[in-house]
Structures are given as C-alpha cells and as structure tokens.
Short mmCIF file of C-alpha atoms in Angstrom, two decimals:
data_model
loop_
_atom_site.label_atom_id
_atom_site.label_comp_id
_atom_site.label_asym_id
_atom_site.label_seq_id
_atom_site.Cartn_x
_atom_site.Cartn_y
_atom_site.Cartn_z
CA MET A 1 53.76 29.50 -110.00
CA PHE A 2 56.22 30.63 -112.67
CA LEU A 3 55.32 33.82 -114.49
CA SER A 4 58.52 33.74 -116.53
CA ASP A 5 61.90 32.04 -116.47
CA THR A 6 63.12 34.63 -113.99
CA PHE A 7 60.08 35.50 -111.84
CA ARG A 8 57.73 33.32 -109.82
CA VAL A 9 55.14 33.66 -107.10
CA LEU A 10 55.94 31.62 -103.98
CA ASP A 11 53.41 29.48 -102.15
CA ARG A 12 52.85 29.72 -98.38
CA HIS A 13 55.13 26.76 -97.59
CA GLU A 14 58.04 28.23 -99.59
CA CYS A 15 57.51 31.65 -98.00
CA LEU A 16 57.63 30.26 -94.45
CA ARG A 17 60.72 28.19 -95.29
CA LEU A 18 62.52 31.30 -96.55
CA LEU A 19 61.46 33.37 -93.52
CA ALA A 20 62.88 30.71 -91.22
CA GLY A 21 66.31 31.24 -92.78
CA VAL A 22 66.72 34.97 -92.06
CA SER A 23 66.68 37.01 -88.86
CA VAL A 24 66.03 40.62 -89.90
CA GLY A 25 62.80 41.93 -91.38
CA ARG A 26 60.57 45.00 -91.29
CA VAL A 27 57.31 45.61 -89.44
CA VAL A 28 54.91 47.85 -91.36
CA TYR A 29 52.34 49.56 -89.14
CA THR A 30 50.45 52.81 -88.66
CA ARG A 31 51.88 55.61 -86.52
CA GLN A 32 49.88 58.82 -86.12
CA ALA A 33 47.68 57.79 -89.07
CA LEU A 34 50.72 57.43 -91.35
CA PRO A 35 52.56 54.32 -92.56
CA ALA A 36 55.70 53.46 -90.61
CA VAL A 37 58.37 50.82 -91.19
CA LEU A 38 60.77 49.53 -88.57
CA PRO A 39 63.55 46.96 -89.06
CA VAL A 40 63.54 44.25 -86.37
CA ASN A 41 65.20 40.99 -85.43
CA PHE A 42 62.69 38.15 -85.62
CA TRP A 43 62.24 34.43 -85.81
CA LEU A 44 59.56 32.13 -87.12
CA ASP A 45 57.70 30.10 -84.51
CA ALA A 46 57.29 26.74 -86.22
CA ASP A 47 54.60 25.59 -83.75
CA ALA A 48 52.21 28.37 -84.66
CA SER A 49 53.86 29.45 -87.93
CA SER A 50 53.90 33.03 -86.75
CA VAL A 51 56.50 35.78 -86.83
CA VAL A 52 57.92 36.52 -83.38
CA LEU A 53 60.02 39.43 -82.14
CA ARG A 54 61.12 41.04 -78.90
CA SER A 55 60.71 44.68 -78.01
CA SER A 56 60.66 46.91 -74.94
CA ALA A 57 57.28 46.89 -73.22
CA GLU A 58 56.93 50.69 -73.44
CA SER A 59 58.26 51.06 -76.98
CA ASP A 60 56.39 53.02 -79.62
CA LEU A 61 56.30 49.85 -81.69
CA VAL A 62 54.51 47.77 -79.04
CA ARG A 63 51.98 50.53 -78.36
CA ALA A 64 51.30 50.92 -82.08
CA VAL A 65 50.95 47.24 -83.05
CA ASP A 66 49.46 45.41 -80.05
CA GLY A 67 46.04 44.17 -81.20
CA PHE A 68 46.26 45.63 -84.70
CA VAL A 69 46.77 44.17 -88.16
CA VAL A 70 50.27 44.82 -89.47
CA ALA A 71 52.44 43.73 -92.36
CA PHE A 72 55.84 42.15 -91.98
CA GLU A 73 58.37 41.84 -94.78
CA ALA A 74 61.69 40.03 -95.04
CA ASP A 75 63.86 39.46 -98.06
CA GLU A 76 67.24 38.48 -99.37
CA PHE A 77 68.83 39.88 -102.53
CA SER A 78 72.02 39.69 -104.52
CA ALA A 79 72.53 42.76 -106.70
CA ALA A 80 75.44 41.07 -108.47
CA GLU A 81 73.29 38.12 -109.50
CA ARG A 82 70.12 40.20 -109.99
CA SER A 83 68.20 37.70 -107.90
CA GLY A 84 66.40 37.43 -104.61
CA TRP A 85 63.13 36.90 -102.84
CA SER A 86 60.66 38.88 -100.78
CA VAL A 87 57.99 37.57 -98.40
CA VAL A 88 55.17 39.62 -96.87
CA VAL A 89 53.11 38.42 -93.90
CA THR A 90 49.90 40.21 -92.97
CA GLY A 91 48.16 39.49 -89.68
CA ARG A 92 47.23 40.65 -86.22
CA ALA A 93 50.10 41.51 -83.88
CA ALA A 94 49.80 40.93 -80.16
CA VAL A 95 51.99 40.95 -77.09
CA VAL A 96 52.19 37.37 -75.83
CA GLY A 97 50.53 37.45 -72.42
CA ASP A 98 50.28 33.78 -71.53
CA PRO A 99 53.21 33.04 -69.17
CA GLU A 100 53.81 29.50 -70.50
CA GLU A 101 53.75 30.64 -74.11
CA ARG A 102 55.98 33.61 -73.30
CA GLU A 103 58.46 31.28 -71.56
CA ARG A 104 58.41 28.86 -74.53
CA LEU A 105 59.12 31.68 -76.96
CA ALA A 106 61.62 33.55 -74.76
CA GLY A 107 64.39 31.04 -75.51
CA GLY A 108 63.97 31.20 -79.27
CA GLY A 109 65.22 33.44 -81.97
CA PRO A 110 68.09 35.84 -82.26
CA GLY A 111 68.90 38.39 -79.60
CA SER A 112 67.73 41.91 -80.27
CA TRP A 113 70.30 44.28 -81.74
CA MET A 114 68.71 47.02 -79.64
CA PRO A 115 68.97 47.20 -75.86
CA LEU A 116 65.60 46.19 -74.37
CA ARG A 117 63.99 47.30 -71.14
CA ASP A 118 61.24 45.08 -69.76
CA ALA A 119 61.29 42.96 -72.90
CA VAL A 120 58.05 41.55 -74.23
CA VAL A 121 57.42 39.04 -76.97
CA VAL A 122 55.24 40.10 -79.90
CA ARG A 123 53.61 37.55 -82.20
CA ILE A 124 52.37 38.38 -85.71
CA GLU A 125 49.84 35.88 -87.05
CA THR A 126 50.52 34.61 -90.55
CA THR A 127 46.97 35.19 -91.75
CA MET A 128 48.08 36.11 -95.25
CA VAL A 129 51.49 35.13 -96.64
CA THR A 130 52.69 36.17 -100.08
CA GLY A 131 56.05 36.01 -101.75
CA ARG A 132 57.94 36.36 -104.96
CA GLN A 133 61.29 35.24 -106.21
CA LEU A 134 63.42 36.72 -108.96
CA ARG A 135 66.16 34.69 -110.57
CA GLY A 136 68.74 36.84 -112.26
CA GLY A 137 69.43 37.00 -115.91
CA PRO A 138 71.60 39.10 -118.16
CA GLU A 139 70.42 42.68 -118.64
CA GLY A 140 69.89 43.45 -122.28
CA PRO A 141 69.90 46.85 -124.00
CA GLY A 142 66.83 48.87 -123.01
CA GLU A 143 65.76 46.24 -120.50
CA ARG A 144 66.58 48.45 -117.53
CA ASP A 145 64.31 51.25 -118.78
CA ALA A 146 61.51 48.85 -119.65
CA ALA A 147 61.69 47.31 -116.17
CA GLY A 148 61.20 50.64 -114.44
CA GLY A 149 64.75 51.61 -113.61
CA GLY A 150 66.21 48.32 -112.46
CA GLY A 151 65.04 48.52 -108.84
CA ALA A 152 64.52 45.62 -106.44
CA PRO A 153 61.94 42.96 -107.33
CA GLY A 154 58.49 44.40 -107.10
CA ALA A 155 59.80 47.95 -106.90
#
C-alpha cells in the first residue's frame, strides 16, 4: 500500500522476503519489567516462516524470552539516498526442544558473532509481521523540521 510516492506499508510476503536477505536484527523483550533490545544474528526459517537465532543456553536473553511474546526488528537503510525499510515481527519465542527440528535448524543461518556456550536455537513465531519502506527524495527547505528532525523512517 502506497501512502505517498516515497512511503509505503509492506505486506507480509514483502516483509519476509526482506528479512531473508539480512542477517542482523534486534530482539525486543522485557528484562526486569523494563524494555530491552539486543542485536542478534538471525535467519528466516522458510519452512515455518519464523525468525531463528542461536544463543547460549544460560544467557539472559534465553531466560527472558523462552515462552514469552517478543518483538523482532530488522532493517536496512541508506542515509545518502534517504531510503530504507524496516520490518517488525511479533510472536512467541521458544527454545527449540525437538531434537529433529533442532538438528534441521542447526545447519542454517549465519554463525553467531558472539562466542556461545551450550548453544540453543530460539524460534520466534511470525504471528504479526509489519513493515514499511521509504524511498528517498530530495529534501526541500523546511522539510527536515516538518518531518520531525530527519530521523530514520518511523522515528
């Protein structure tokens, strides 16, 4: 859906296609009753269309998200072109316990940038998927102030 020549809302299919093309995103969860955000390496499991990541079994992240609804966001921007996209997935996160499923997923995705001890696989269901895309255009006089300071799309 186009809202203007430069901004449009993305459908679920477009969002999942974009997610499949990047490998770093952010998990948004609750830690000690406060919002927390953690960048992670991830991949999209095409079979279940879910977000998948690896973490250490005893990590704060795994303890905080296992069995809870979280948000996950990934994006790609070009400041020079004033364009980019952002996708947010909301769904239940869970450590993958089934040995066959864990084995299937273990070979996928990028390696973690962090050293992992007793690595587990975490799946985030894609219950709700939303996205937006901004296509750059020339900045006119006063446009920066009217847009709220020229921050990232949706900022």
